[in-house]
Structures are given as C-alpha cells and as structure tokens.
XYZ file of C-alpha atoms in Angstrom:
722
model
C 236.581 -28.072 69.306
C 233.562 -26.182 67.904
C 230.757 -25.367 70.377
C 227.743 -27.672 70.304
C 224.822 -26.470 68.196
C 221.344 -27.640 67.076
C 222.777 -29.308 63.974
C 224.668 -31.738 66.182
C 221.604 -33.004 68.088
C 220.793 -35.921 65.680
C 224.384 -37.180 65.899
C 224.369 -36.942 69.697
C 221.072 -38.858 69.928
C 222.402 -41.529 67.560
C 225.584 -41.909 69.625
C 223.542 -42.080 72.832
C 221.309 -44.836 71.474
C 224.305 -46.868 70.343
C 225.937 -46.552 73.757
C 222.685 -47.477 75.487
C 222.288 -50.538 73.276
C 225.819 -51.585 74.213
C 224.969 -51.303 77.914
C 227.135 -48.206 78.497
C 224.401 -46.364 80.350
C 226.382 -43.563 81.994
C 228.048 -42.625 78.710
C 224.693 -42.724 76.912
C 223.106 -40.491 79.566
C 225.896 -37.950 79.130
C 225.206 -37.780 75.366
C 221.482 -37.244 75.967
C 222.376 -34.519 78.494
C 224.557 -32.818 75.860
C 221.613 -32.817 73.459
C 219.372 -31.408 76.194
C 221.904 -28.656 76.924
C 221.541 -27.522 73.314
C 217.719 -27.688 73.349
C 216.134 -27.624 76.830
C 212.737 -28.532 75.315
C 213.923 -31.876 73.933
C 211.399 -34.144 75.681
C 212.589 -37.401 74.010
C 216.062 -36.874 75.521
C 214.499 -36.342 78.951
C 212.532 -39.588 78.518
C 215.640 -41.566 77.557
C 217.596 -40.130 80.490
C 214.712 -41.033 82.820
C 214.733 -44.591 81.497
C 218.456 -44.839 82.202
C 217.994 -43.394 85.691
C 215.259 -45.974 86.315
C 217.589 -48.802 85.315
C 220.265 -47.373 87.603
C 217.698 -47.090 90.443
C 217.918 -43.255 90.562
C 214.192 -42.911 90.957
C 214.096 -39.313 92.240
C 216.171 -38.142 89.294
C 213.949 -40.062 86.876
C 210.843 -38.450 88.377
C 212.356 -34.967 87.988
C 213.119 -35.565 84.310
C 209.625 -36.905 83.700
C 208.086 -33.864 85.401
C 209.959 -31.629 82.937
C 209.022 -33.777 79.947
C 205.317 -33.882 80.887
C 205.139 -30.075 80.988
C 206.186 -30.156 77.340
C 204.185 -33.210 76.240
C 201.295 -33.753 78.674
C 199.542 -36.215 76.340
C 202.518 -38.552 75.801
C 201.452 -41.910 77.294
C 204.971 -43.376 77.336
C 206.035 -40.641 79.792
C 203.116 -41.336 82.102
C 203.688 -45.109 81.877
C 207.330 -44.802 82.927
C 206.327 -42.454 85.743
C 203.985 -45.170 87.119
C 206.933 -47.566 87.347
C 209.026 -44.873 89.081
C 206.285 -44.187 91.633
C 205.948 -47.902 92.363
C 209.602 -47.836 93.377
C 209.385 -44.585 95.381
C 206.262 -45.670 97.309
C 205.455 -42.058 98.212
C 201.724 -41.561 98.898
C 201.769 -37.784 98.524
C 203.631 -37.954 95.226
C 201.298 -40.661 93.950
C 198.201 -38.627 94.828
C 199.631 -35.531 93.108
C 200.543 -37.601 90.051
C 197.026 -38.997 89.716
C 195.463 -35.527 90.011
C 197.724 -34.305 87.206
C 196.880 -37.350 85.106
C 193.135 -36.686 85.422
C 193.665 -33.129 84.141
C 195.935 -34.194 81.251
C 194.732 -34.885 77.676
C 194.769 -38.666 78.172
C 192.224 -41.402 77.328
C 190.056 -42.113 80.400
C 190.818 -45.864 80.229
C 194.536 -45.117 80.374
C 194.092 -42.936 83.463
C 192.012 -45.640 85.153
C 194.669 -48.249 84.351
C 197.348 -46.064 85.962
C 195.153 -45.485 88.993
C 194.539 -49.235 89.331
C 198.239 -49.929 89.032
C 199.089 -47.466 91.797
C 196.124 -47.764 94.157
C 193.595 -50.310 92.909
C 195.706 -53.272 94.042
C 198.601 -53.031 96.430
C 201.984 -52.810 94.799
C 203.819 -52.216 98.065
C 203.373 -53.682 101.527
C 203.007 -51.397 104.513
C 205.611 -52.557 106.975
C 205.979 -51.719 110.642
C 209.369 -50.272 111.548
C 208.794 -51.216 115.194
C 210.528 -48.124 116.528
C 213.528 -48.330 114.186
C 214.536 -44.782 113.156
C 213.129 -44.163 109.630
C 216.116 -42.033 108.620
C 218.533 -44.895 109.346
C 216.325 -47.398 107.504
C 216.181 -45.086 104.490
C 219.947 -44.670 104.685
C 220.374 -48.456 104.343
C 217.923 -48.558 101.453
C 219.784 -45.756 99.665
C 223.043 -47.648 100.145
C 221.505 -50.650 98.395
C 220.202 -48.453 95.589
C 223.573 -46.774 95.073
C 225.584 -49.997 95.064
C 226.926 -50.134 98.610
C 225.605 -53.433 100.028
C 228.460 -53.678 102.523
C 227.460 -50.316 103.965
C 223.845 -51.469 104.143
C 224.936 -54.571 106.080
C 226.745 -52.394 108.634
C 223.794 -50.039 109.115
C 221.125 -52.741 109.290
C 223.155 -55.054 111.522
C 223.439 -52.225 114.048
C 219.709 -51.501 113.815
C 218.791 -55.149 114.271
C 220.596 -55.333 117.590
C 218.030 -52.906 118.976
C 215.110 -53.935 116.766
C 215.445 -57.706 116.129
C 211.743 -58.205 115.295
C 211.469 -55.838 112.305
C 210.956 -57.876 109.138
C 212.002 -55.046 106.813
C 215.440 -54.876 108.439
C 215.898 -58.635 108.017
C 214.856 -58.309 104.368
C 217.310 -55.490 103.661
C 220.072 -57.484 105.339
C 219.192 -60.599 103.331
C 219.277 -58.744 100.026
C 222.549 -57.030 100.882
C 224.193 -60.334 101.842
C 222.885 -61.878 98.610
C 224.472 -59.098 96.537
C 227.749 -59.646 98.384
C 227.593 -63.370 97.549
C 227.185 -64.459 101.168
C 224.618 -67.144 100.397
C 224.334 -68.764 103.835
C 223.992 -65.393 105.618
C 221.399 -64.242 103.067
C 219.416 -67.440 103.477
C 219.354 -67.070 107.262
C 218.201 -63.454 107.041
C 215.465 -64.344 104.550
C 214.273 -67.054 106.944
C 214.044 -64.376 109.641
C 212.082 -62.122 107.291
C 209.429 -64.759 106.593
C 209.289 -65.867 110.227
C 208.693 -62.302 111.408
C 206.175 -61.393 108.672
C 204.689 -64.430 106.878
C 202.448 -62.168 104.766
C 205.129 -59.669 103.776
C 204.760 -60.007 99.990
C 208.021 -58.285 99.043
C 209.953 -60.454 101.499
C 208.413 -63.580 100.012
C 209.192 -62.358 96.494
C 212.761 -61.440 97.402
C 213.382 -64.814 99.017
C 211.807 -66.670 96.089
C 213.920 -64.742 93.585
C 217.043 -65.460 95.657
C 216.253 -69.203 95.747
C 215.634 -69.204 91.998
C 218.917 -67.421 91.275
C 220.897 -69.779 93.509
C 219.611 -72.952 91.834
C 216.793 -73.930 94.229
C 213.712 -73.438 92.046
C 211.538 -76.050 93.749
C 211.940 -74.223 97.068
C 211.371 -70.855 95.384
C 207.969 -71.607 93.878
C 205.781 -71.716 97.043
C 207.207 -68.393 98.267
C 206.613 -66.731 94.917
C 203.117 -68.180 94.590
C 202.294 -66.795 98.032
C 203.721 -63.400 97.028
C 201.563 -63.057 93.912
C 198.498 -64.236 95.804
C 199.035 -61.481 98.361
C 199.969 -58.890 95.753
C 198.760 -59.903 92.267
C 200.223 -56.836 90.566
C 203.813 -57.406 91.694
C 205.400 -57.830 88.289
C 208.820 -58.938 89.470
C 207.302 -61.763 91.525
C 205.522 -63.114 88.431
C 208.813 -62.910 86.524
C 210.699 -64.831 89.205
C 207.871 -67.379 89.421
C 208.021 -68.035 85.691
C 211.807 -68.348 85.812
C 211.591 -70.792 88.738
C 208.945 -72.954 87.091
C 211.126 -73.814 84.087
C 213.929 -75.812 85.784
C 211.525 -77.095 88.435
C 209.807 -79.069 85.653
C 206.485 -77.293 85.865
C 204.837 -77.763 82.466
C 205.982 -75.135 79.987
C 202.483 -73.577 79.836
C 202.584 -72.811 83.578
C 205.935 -71.044 83.338
C 204.781 -69.174 80.260
C 201.507 -68.185 81.945
C 203.429 -66.584 84.821
C 205.658 -64.640 82.434
C 202.667 -63.601 80.318
C 201.009 -62.308 83.496
C 204.089 -60.187 84.177
C 203.982 -58.858 80.610
C 200.275 -58.076 80.921
C 201.205 -55.829 83.860
C 204.216 -54.379 82.050
C 204.405 -55.249 78.318
C 207.963 -53.990 78.044
C 209.363 -55.517 81.211
C 212.906 -56.408 80.065
C 213.472 -59.320 82.433
C 210.058 -60.854 81.714
C 210.806 -60.740 77.991
C 214.255 -62.202 78.532
C 212.945 -65.058 80.708
C 210.240 -65.778 78.122
C 212.868 -65.913 75.358
C 214.923 -68.402 77.385
C 211.814 -70.523 78.020
C 211.007 -70.507 74.304
C 214.551 -71.582 73.555
C 214.266 -74.498 75.989
C 210.948 -75.478 74.364
C 212.727 -75.546 70.953
C 210.802 -72.466 69.796
C 213.982 -70.872 68.539
C 212.425 -68.458 66.045
C 210.044 -67.106 68.695
C 213.007 -66.857 71.075
C 214.924 -64.711 68.580
C 211.984 -62.316 68.239
C 211.370 -62.141 71.992
C 214.991 -61.589 72.935
C 215.248 -58.773 70.407
C 212.217 -57.174 72.051
C 213.946 -57.661 75.417
C 217.046 -55.880 74.136
C 214.920 -53.012 72.876
C 213.207 -52.818 76.286
C 216.551 -52.493 78.039
C 217.357 -56.035 79.182
C 220.899 -56.800 80.276
C 222.628 -56.722 76.862
C 225.162 -59.417 77.729
C 222.607 -61.950 78.960
C 220.184 -61.093 76.149
C 222.759 -61.388 73.380
C 223.972 -64.637 74.889
C 220.396 -65.943 74.592
C 220.182 -64.589 71.041
C 223.358 -66.431 70.069
C 222.040 -69.698 71.488
C 218.732 -69.243 69.677
C 220.519 -68.633 66.382
C 222.584 -71.777 66.943
C 219.366 -73.726 67.589
C 218.014 -72.420 64.260
C 221.103 -73.746 62.510
C 222.638 -70.293 61.986
C 225.973 -71.145 63.589
C 227.668 -68.272 61.745
C 225.250 -65.778 63.276
C 225.551 -67.417 66.687
C 229.354 -67.326 66.655
C 229.230 -63.693 65.519
C 227.098 -62.824 68.570
C 229.477 -64.635 70.921
C 232.509 -63.037 69.251
C 230.962 -59.578 69.616
C 230.175 -60.192 73.287
C 233.752 -61.237 73.976
C 235.178 -58.337 71.981
C 233.194 -55.967 74.206
C 233.978 -57.872 77.418
C 236.833 -60.400 77.228
C 236.017 -61.563 80.780
C 232.393 -62.553 80.115
C 232.726 -66.229 81.008
C 229.258 -67.467 79.869
C 230.049 -66.382 76.308
C 233.138 -68.639 76.265
C 230.996 -71.568 77.455
C 228.296 -70.849 74.863
C 230.807 -70.430 72.045
C 232.640 -73.564 73.151
C 229.393 -75.532 73.148
C 228.538 -74.316 69.636
C 232.020 -75.189 68.381
C 231.597 -78.671 69.891
C 228.412 -79.206 67.863
C 230.374 -78.340 64.728
C 233.166 -80.778 65.585
C 235.701 -77.970 66.139
C 236.951 -79.476 69.371
C 240.358 -77.787 69.602
C 238.774 -74.337 69.469
C 236.096 -75.433 71.927
C 238.823 -76.696 74.286
C 240.424 -73.247 74.431
C 237.075 -71.558 75.101
C 236.147 -73.888 77.949
C 239.548 -73.545 79.587
C 239.123 -69.762 79.469
C 235.571 -70.019 80.866
C 236.814 -72.113 83.796
C 239.608 -69.659 84.459
C 237.055 -66.829 84.708
C 234.270 -68.799 86.447
C 236.038 -71.446 88.566
C 232.848 -72.250 90.523
C 230.542 -72.642 87.526
C 229.821 -76.370 87.510
C 228.002 -76.447 84.179
C 231.136 -75.351 82.321
C 233.117 -78.301 83.743
C 230.417 -80.783 82.763
C 229.841 -79.502 79.217
C 233.584 -79.226 78.616
C 234.216 -82.848 79.593
C 231.401 -84.157 77.386
C 233.766 -83.859 74.429
C 237.098 -84.018 76.232
C 239.092 -86.933 77.592
C 240.918 -85.774 80.673
C 244.213 -87.196 81.938
C 244.870 -88.302 85.526
C 247.355 -85.468 86.104
C 245.072 -82.701 84.827
C 244.813 -79.996 87.549
C 241.088 -79.736 86.858
C 240.528 -82.980 88.804
C 241.779 -81.759 92.223
C 240.138 -78.414 91.512
C 236.775 -80.133 90.999
C 237.315 -82.401 94.009
C 237.676 -79.311 96.176
C 234.675 -77.539 94.663
C 232.294 -80.483 94.978
C 232.757 -80.279 98.772
C 232.567 -76.474 98.885
C 229.302 -75.401 100.548
C 229.624 -71.901 99.040
C 229.137 -73.427 95.585
C 225.455 -73.683 94.596
C 223.826 -77.110 94.713
C 223.209 -76.938 90.961
C 226.896 -76.294 90.285
C 227.992 -79.027 92.700
C 225.711 -81.495 90.934
C 227.271 -80.533 87.594
C 230.759 -80.903 89.025
C 229.835 -84.326 90.393
C 228.854 -85.512 86.921
C 232.051 -84.009 85.514
C 234.168 -85.814 88.127
C 232.426 -89.124 87.400
C 233.310 -88.609 83.727
C 236.919 -87.831 84.719
C 237.086 -91.086 86.683
C 235.794 -92.902 83.575
C 238.402 -91.236 81.400
C 241.213 -92.208 83.768
C 239.829 -95.752 84.217
C 239.297 -95.302 87.958
C 236.001 -97.156 87.737
C 235.917 -97.883 91.460
C 235.651 -94.120 92.081
C 232.958 -93.268 89.501
C 230.005 -93.815 91.842
C 231.802 -91.858 94.585
C 230.786 -88.768 92.619
C 227.993 -90.085 90.397
C 225.549 -91.171 93.089
C 225.711 -87.896 95.122
C 225.404 -85.882 91.883
C 222.242 -87.759 90.945
C 220.856 -87.521 94.475
C 221.449 -83.780 94.526
C 219.833 -83.305 91.118
C 216.858 -85.378 92.249
C 216.544 -83.140 95.309
C 216.487 -80.068 93.075
C 213.988 -81.655 90.665
C 211.625 -84.106 92.414
C 209.813 -86.654 90.232
C 207.041 -89.218 90.642
C 207.234 -92.203 88.261
C 203.456 -92.574 88.643
C 203.152 -89.643 86.213
C 204.654 -91.823 83.489
C 202.372 -94.734 84.364
C 199.344 -92.457 83.954
C 200.593 -91.160 80.604
C 201.126 -94.646 79.160
C 197.679 -95.731 80.374
C 196.074 -92.687 78.733
C 197.694 -93.475 75.365
C 196.629 -97.109 75.506
C 193.051 -96.092 76.312
C 192.881 -93.569 73.469
C 194.343 -95.839 70.760
C 193.793 -99.436 71.845
C 191.615 -101.739 69.726
C 190.990 -99.171 66.960
C 192.518 -100.943 63.893
C 194.654 -97.908 63.143
C 196.087 -99.193 59.822
C 192.564 -99.455 58.406
C 191.858 -95.747 58.873
C 192.957 -93.620 55.940
C 193.157 -90.010 57.065
C 192.029 -87.626 54.313
C 194.014 -84.534 53.336
C 197.388 -85.438 54.783
C 200.691 -83.981 53.603
C 203.047 -85.957 51.342
C 205.976 -84.780 53.476
C 208.048 -87.842 54.416
C 210.466 -87.181 57.301
C 212.359 -89.937 59.090
C 211.826 -90.129 62.854
C 214.626 -91.690 64.899
C 213.540 -92.459 68.439
C 214.233 -94.575 71.504
C 215.459 -93.959 75.011
C 218.138 -91.289 75.516
C 221.681 -92.691 75.189
C 220.409 -95.686 73.199
C 222.295 -94.819 69.998
C 219.717 -92.550 68.352
C 222.352 -89.922 67.518
C 224.545 -92.532 65.807
C 221.613 -93.907 63.803
C 220.479 -90.436 62.776
C 224.024 -89.559 61.697
C 224.192 -92.663 59.491
C 220.886 -91.756 57.838
C 221.773 -88.055 57.558
C 224.976 -88.949 55.704
C 222.801 -89.943 52.735
C 222.763 -87.347 49.955
C 218.959 -87.007 50.051
C 218.714 -86.538 53.807
C 219.139 -83.455 56.001
C 219.727 -84.123 59.684
C 217.276 -82.102 61.752
C 218.325 -83.168 65.246
C 215.829 -83.100 68.111
C 212.928 -81.145 66.631
C 209.853 -82.707 68.243
C 207.387 -80.668 66.177
C 205.050 -83.475 65.115
C 204.826 -85.219 68.508
C 204.002 -81.823 70.018
C 201.412 -80.995 67.373
C 199.603 -84.344 67.499
C 199.482 -84.130 71.286
C 197.989 -80.654 70.989
C 195.247 -82.149 68.815
C 194.774 -85.366 70.784
C 194.876 -84.045 74.351
C 192.735 -81.414 76.040
C 193.885 -78.670 78.440
C 193.910 -81.311 81.184
C 196.427 -83.360 79.128
C 193.928 -86.256 78.892
C 193.976 -87.936 75.473
C 190.822 -87.989 73.368
C 189.522 -91.220 71.834
C 191.241 -91.303 68.425
C 187.972 -92.320 66.778
C 186.489 -89.007 67.874
C 189.322 -86.899 66.431
C 188.539 -85.643 62.923
C 190.659 -86.313 59.849
C 190.988 -82.553 59.389
C 192.552 -82.093 62.841
C 194.979 -84.990 62.399
C 195.989 -83.832 58.906
C 196.413 -80.253 60.093
C 198.840 -81.361 62.816
C 200.981 -83.089 60.182
C 200.929 -80.071 57.886
C 201.914 -77.656 60.670
C 204.839 -79.867 61.672
C 205.901 -80.246 58.036
C 205.868 -76.475 57.547
C 207.980 -75.919 60.655
C 210.512 -78.580 59.683
C 210.851 -77.263 56.141
C 211.105 -73.687 57.375
C 214.231 -74.766 59.257
C 215.565 -76.668 56.252
C 214.183 -75.010 53.109
C 214.607 -77.078 49.973
C 215.420 -80.278 51.875
C 214.251 -83.529 50.299
C 214.035 -85.601 53.503
C 214.517 -84.317 57.066
C 215.238 -86.393 60.158
C 213.777 -85.725 63.598
C 215.568 -87.335 66.537
C 213.054 -86.437 69.244
C 213.409 -89.298 71.727
C 209.781 -89.054 72.871
C 208.409 -89.803 69.393
C 207.969 -93.495 70.263
C 205.015 -92.513 72.460
C 203.156 -91.167 69.412
C 204.003 -93.783 66.772
C 200.343 -94.306 65.836
C 199.289 -90.671 65.414
C 202.602 -89.722 63.758
C 201.994 -92.223 60.965
C 198.345 -91.169 60.731
C 199.286 -87.484 60.384
C 202.180 -88.093 57.950
C 201.544 -91.515 56.328
C 204.682 -91.336 54.189
C 206.991 -90.786 57.150
C 209.333 -93.501 58.433
C 209.990 -94.286 62.086
C 213.148 -95.970 63.379
C 213.275 -97.171 66.993
C 216.747 -97.812 68.443
C 217.025 -100.515 71.113
C 219.951 -101.089 73.484
C 220.766 -103.461 76.338
C 218.991 -101.696 79.224
C 221.905 -102.245 81.587
C 224.211 -100.161 79.389
C 221.448 -97.821 78.251
C 220.133 -96.926 81.695
C 223.590 -96.666 83.218
C 224.559 -94.249 80.445
C 221.480 -92.145 81.232
C 222.357 -92.178 84.935
C 225.870 -90.986 84.124
C 224.606 -87.826 82.445
C 222.855 -84.644 83.467
C 220.141 -83.339 81.181
C 218.741 -79.872 80.554
C 216.665 -78.559 83.490
C 213.208 -80.109 83.480
C 214.034 -82.951 81.080
C 214.305 -86.691 81.838
C 213.696 -86.279 85.552
C 213.286 -90.049 85.995
C 216.982 -90.437 85.195
C 218.398 -89.521 88.622
C 217.191 -92.622 90.483
C 218.172 -96.199 89.565
C 214.806 -97.731 90.530
C 212.905 -95.105 88.565
C 215.138 -95.768 85.565
C 214.200 -99.443 85.610
C 210.500 -98.634 86.016
C 210.711 -96.142 83.141
C 212.347 -98.793 80.952
C 209.544 -101.271 81.648
C 206.990 -98.631 80.618
C 209.014 -97.956 77.449
C 208.931 -101.642 76.573
C 205.214 -101.735 77.318
C 204.319 -98.891 74.952
C 206.478 -100.358 72.156
C 204.731 -103.725 72.557
C 201.443 -101.846 72.363
C 202.370 -100.163 69.077
C 203.682 -103.424 67.622
C 200.224 -104.900 68.223
C 198.129 -101.869 67.245
C 200.208 -100.591 64.321
C 202.213 -103.522 62.928
C 204.843 -102.562 60.389
C 204.650 -98.858 61.182
C 208.172 -98.676 62.614
C 211.560 -100.322 62.133
C 213.660 -101.509 65.072
C 217.445 -101.673 65.143
C 219.600 -102.902 68.018
C 222.610 -100.828 68.957
C 224.684 -103.939 69.754
C 223.938 -105.429 66.319
C 224.933 -102.185 64.621
C 228.251 -102.129 66.483
C 228.938 -105.800 65.709
C 228.170 -105.580 61.967
C 228.042 -101.931 60.875
C 227.751 -102.456 57.122
C 224.989 -105.060 57.089
C 222.975 -103.227 59.721
C 223.464 -99.848 58.045
C 222.360 -101.232 54.681
C 219.227 -102.700 56.252
C 218.569 -99.397 58.024
C 218.877 -97.342 54.845
C 216.595 -99.768 53.005
C 214.017 -99.505 55.808
C 214.092 -95.736 55.308
C 213.166 -96.216 51.639
C 216.538 -95.044 50.336
C 219.133 -96.401 47.937
C 222.426 -97.384 49.547
C 225.307 -94.873 49.516
C 228.798 -95.617 50.863
C 228.814 -92.242 52.654
C 226.471 -93.789 55.212
C 229.365 -95.942 56.483
C 231.553 -92.841 56.794
C 229.026 -91.010 58.963
C 231.777 -89.656 61.248
C 233.010 -87.485 58.373
C 229.664 -85.697 58.163
C 230.249 -82.084 59.252
C 226.635 -81.251 60.100
C 225.821 -79.715 63.462
C 225.179 -82.264 66.222
C 223.661 -80.867 69.411
C 223.451 -83.794 71.849
C 225.335 -85.402 74.712
C 226.941 -87.635 72.055
C 228.540 -84.646 70.359
C 232.035 -86.199 70.477
C 231.213 -89.874 69.962
C 229.304 -89.248 66.742
C 232.429 -87.723 65.180
C 234.305 -91.009 65.701
C 234.144 -94.281 63.738
C 232.104 -97.046 65.367
C 233.813 -98.410 68.493
C 232.942 -101.225 70.904
C 234.120 -99.834 74.232
C 230.585 -98.875 75.255
C 229.365 -102.485 75.110
C 228.832 -104.187 78.481
C 230.169 -101.131 80.277
C 227.799 -101.970 83.133
C 230.064 -104.866 84.131
C 232.694 -102.428 85.425
C 230.654 -101.297 88.403
C 230.020 -104.461 90.398
C 227.598 -104.086 93.280
C 227.146 -100.328 92.655
C 224.388 -101.118 90.151
C 222.707 -104.021 91.952
C 219.778 -101.726 92.696
C 219.278 -101.165 88.968
C 219.676 -104.834 88.035
C 217.265 -105.999 90.734
C 214.694 -103.428 89.638
C 215.016 -104.585 86.013
C 214.404 -108.127 87.202
C 214.148 -111.238 84.995
C 217.324 -112.177 83.168
C 218.904 -108.864 84.145
C 218.827 -109.418 87.901
C 222.139 -110.255 89.544
C 222.390 -114.009 90.107
C 223.655 -115.116 93.530
C-alpha cells in the first residue's frame, strides 16, 4: 500500500463523511484522524472529530481538539459554538472562565461573545449539588462509567456510596439513570423518586426523571417534572426537548409541543434530538413535507440515523411516495437486519398498499426482534385474522400481565388480544382484555368531555342565526374537493373508496387542510371562534385557496380530490363558504356498532381521547348529533348523508345515489371499489380491500351486559330494556 499523502485528503474526508452519515462514528473518526496525520493544520478535520467525540460523550477529547482548531482559526464561530456545548457538559468553572477570556480576545462579533457568556454564566446550565461528604473521586468514577458505557459498573459504585451517604440526591440520580440504561424500570423509578424527594429543586434530576417517564410511555406524569425543570433552569435545552416530546402523546395542543421544541432550537439551532422530535410532531400533525425537511436537517445535525431515517420513510409514505418510503426502510434493514422498528414501519406501509402477505412477513420478523413491543402486535392484527392455535396468543397473554412491559405496550397488547378473541369468535373473552386496555390508555391520556361541550357551544354561537346560504363570499377558489366525514369507524373509509374509484377522483385520505385553515381564520389564539359576520370575505377565501394549494400540491393534475378528515363535520358551514363548489358527505352508522367499534381500537397518541370510556363515547355521540342538527338547520342542503347500514343492504342503489350527490356520472368501477389499488392509511386498511360484507352489522349484540353502560348512556331507544 502506498503511503498516505496530501492528494488523498479529499478522498479520506469524503469517506469519513459517508461513514458519519451512516452512523459509523468510530470508523469516521479514524478517517478524519488519517487526514489530520497528513496535514496537522487541517482544522475542519479537528472540528469533525470533536463533533464525534461530543456525540460519544468524550468531552475532554473534544475540548482538546477544539483548542487545537481555535489556534488555527480563532474567528471560526462554529468551533466556539461547539466548545460552549462541551463546556456545558464538563461543568468546569476554571475552564469556562479561561474559555471566556480567550473568546473576548478573539476576532469575534461582540454579540456572539455575549451570547456565549450568557449561555455559560448568564443563566444556570448546571445545578450545584451537595455531595454531603461523598468522596468526589468516587462520584466522578461513577459518572465516567456512565459516560463510557458501563452502567452496571456505575450501579455498583453508587450503590456502595449510597450505603454511607443515603441523602445525596446526585447519587440517587446517577443510580436512577444507570438502572434506566440497564432496562431496570422499577429500580430506576424508585431511585428517581429518591432524587426528587431529596432535592425537589434539583433541575437536572427533574429533567432526567421527566425524560425517563416520557421514554417509558408515561408522558402525562413527565410533563410537570419537565415544566419544573425548565422553570428552574430555562436554558436547559434537553429539558425543553423532552417536554416537547412528552406534550405530543399527552394531548397537549400541537402548538404547545412545538413551542417547547422551538425553545430548545432557539437555544441550540442544530440540536439533533430537538429537530428529530419536531419532525415527528410535524408528521403527526400531517405536515409531511415540513417533516421531510426537518428530519433531513436532523440527520445533517447528527441525529440518530436509524430513528431519523425511519421518520423520513414514514413522512415520504404520508406524502404518497411509497416507493421512496420503502427504499428508506429497505436501506435501513440492509444496514441493520435486526432493526425491528423498520420492519414494523415497512409492514405498515405495505398494508396500506394492500400487499398483506409481504406485510405479514415483516410484522412476524418485527415481533421476533421486539417481543415486548405492543404496538407491533396491534398494527399487525389490524389486517390479519389470527387462528386460535397461533402461538402469538399465549405470548400476548403473558406479556399483558408482565409488569416489566411499559404501560403503553401493555395497552397495545390488550387491544391486540381483544382483536384475537374476535377473530377466534371467543366473544365472551373480548372485554377481558378490551376494558383494561381502554382503562390503561385513559390513564395515560386523561380527557374531560366538557372540552367537547365547550367547542360545540362556541361553534353554535359563532354561526347560529346568520343565514349562511345567503352570504356569497367574494374571491373564492373554484376548486371542488369532496369531503367525506362522520365519526371514526362509521364507514367513511368505505365511502371514500367508492368515490375514489371513479375515474375523475383521486383519493386523498385524511388530509384535514381546510378544516385546519378555516379554524385558523375563525378562531383566535385562545381558540375562541369569532362571529362569522365579522370575518372578512378575503380571510375566508384565502383559507380555501391555501387548502386547495396544499391538496393539489399532494396530487398535482388531479381533477377532484377527496378529504376524509373525520372532524370536517364540525366545520360544514365555513368549508362550504370557503370552497362553495366542494361537496360534503356525512356517513351515519348505528351508534351501538359505531361506538363499540371505536372502543375496540386504539388511535394515534393524542387523537380521539374520548374513545377510551363508554360513557364519554355516548356523550360524544350526542354532541355529534347536536352539531349535525345545527348544520341541517343553518346550512340546509350543504351536505349529503348516507347510512352505513343502507349501503351494506343495497350497495348499488346507495352507491349510485352517492355518486350523483357528488356531482359525478355513474361508473361501474365504483361498485368494484375493493379492486382500487390506491394507498389506504386507516384502521380499515384490510376491510376496504374486501367486497361489502354484513358481519359488522349488529355486532354489539354479541357482548351482552358488557356494554350496558354504553347503552344506558345513549338512552332513548338504545337503552337496554328490562
């Protein structure tokens, strides 16, 4: 082999960057070191090596590399910025003071120097903790063990120290974090409790506990700890990141979660985890294009490449680029054949495309790799009928009682087991798993039905008695989408599939752009609706145009696009005002079957939180009926209603009437909707690929007294008669 020379530096740097992008940090660092061995003045290589050392928690090494680089490039702000992050981790007063003196003498903008000084000394970024007589060298030894990947060693050292120093919060915190890394959830939880008990204002302890609760599926419990942490230490970036991540599944409004993540990014614009959490929030909010851009920025910033590319694949699938999504998942699995989440994600995407055999293989592999991941069981069984002798059933029965499995996973497994009991016709055992699964989910995501009552009242106040059909909004778009709406599990997916099988129609799925836009126009920051008479034509028309642009950007060249956002029925009036040529179809279903079907399913975190309590389901249904009656009176003729039971009983006549109501000419393809190969991303992913069947009618009758609570809450003709 020829000796390395200057001509080989570009190739070495290119190889290093590729390895770093693939997450092979040690190999990448070695390539940068080779380049530096050729040219000892190569500051960019020092910077890249320092970044890698920072990710690997080798903070002293990173500082040494940055010292060398700054001698060569004292005005390079990126070097100084990374050094600030290193010093925050080292928490060395003498080093920090020396650093700031050097910064003041360097050729840097004064505002930049002040910002660094504020970051390091203006607000606390580290708590001062009392060791209470514990030997500092032993404490540092435990910390180094954590930093170098030896949590078991840290447990041994700290456990010994705690016998002599049981009241030192820092020792409890180190122990808690070490136990968490080892997967000892109960032991970690107990140690975190000790940490907070011993030092209620220890910001890092609060942040660590909050992040632990968020990671282990207890976001509602995490939020108060994280809020306390950022109040005590407003510049603790990682606490803001964990707070934003916890707020998403805990059903805090999207803006609150985003605000927390934006705060983290204001402190550190290239914080990889903050960018990654923001991308996942955007994906959940159906902002798929923004998610793609954000996750790519996260990858560039050094986010975990597997998690980030998994998010990228899901975002591409949401945008309708299934080929790109599958390519991302394939690449992930080629690099790491044991990366279970990629099998689940690829299986879910294949389900939406109707490729169930391939999806089956992926889910089975995911469950083999991640046997305690409840979500994989639930998603798998959405499109799979399981047999009574399938070994998955006893496996799930064991896991649902396993206290080492997270509550979130156990809830998912409970829903999966209820589905397995349905599949095997053991109807007397369905509620054995279904009720605890719902109760557990409700515990994780509390909900107050009064919130819905307030929302319905606000809409009625804003739109009631205004003679909406008489108002002709000027400047509206001619775009004419078809909105299919109703309660979840009412048959909206089936109805959309029938319509989308028409040659002029492109099925959009659950977009929700126009309802979101009109609410942005109609409601203030306090979410209180404005009087519609006081909202200008220009604002209403603009909302329609923005939604039209977003829908057509997803489906360029489409003639008619459907939107199956189930919440559209709330905004029937303003939707038709913003896009007068649109059509709205409301799907109705016997509430006993409809609500039971909702109760039998688990939804994405933060969505449909009323669905985990039978009384709340009935109350929610009554409010749904109330708002539809309101729109019938205030906007007569602005929407078409179809009953699921009628459609099942007479598919052709009902489908013809539906297509006519949508302003379309009849096409026989609309009766063969199950042959439509378009992507379907809903809980009905399997059913919509089948011809119409009647087995879902009067399914509520199978459950006897288990649903008396629901029937009594529905009241009237639905109540159980003695």
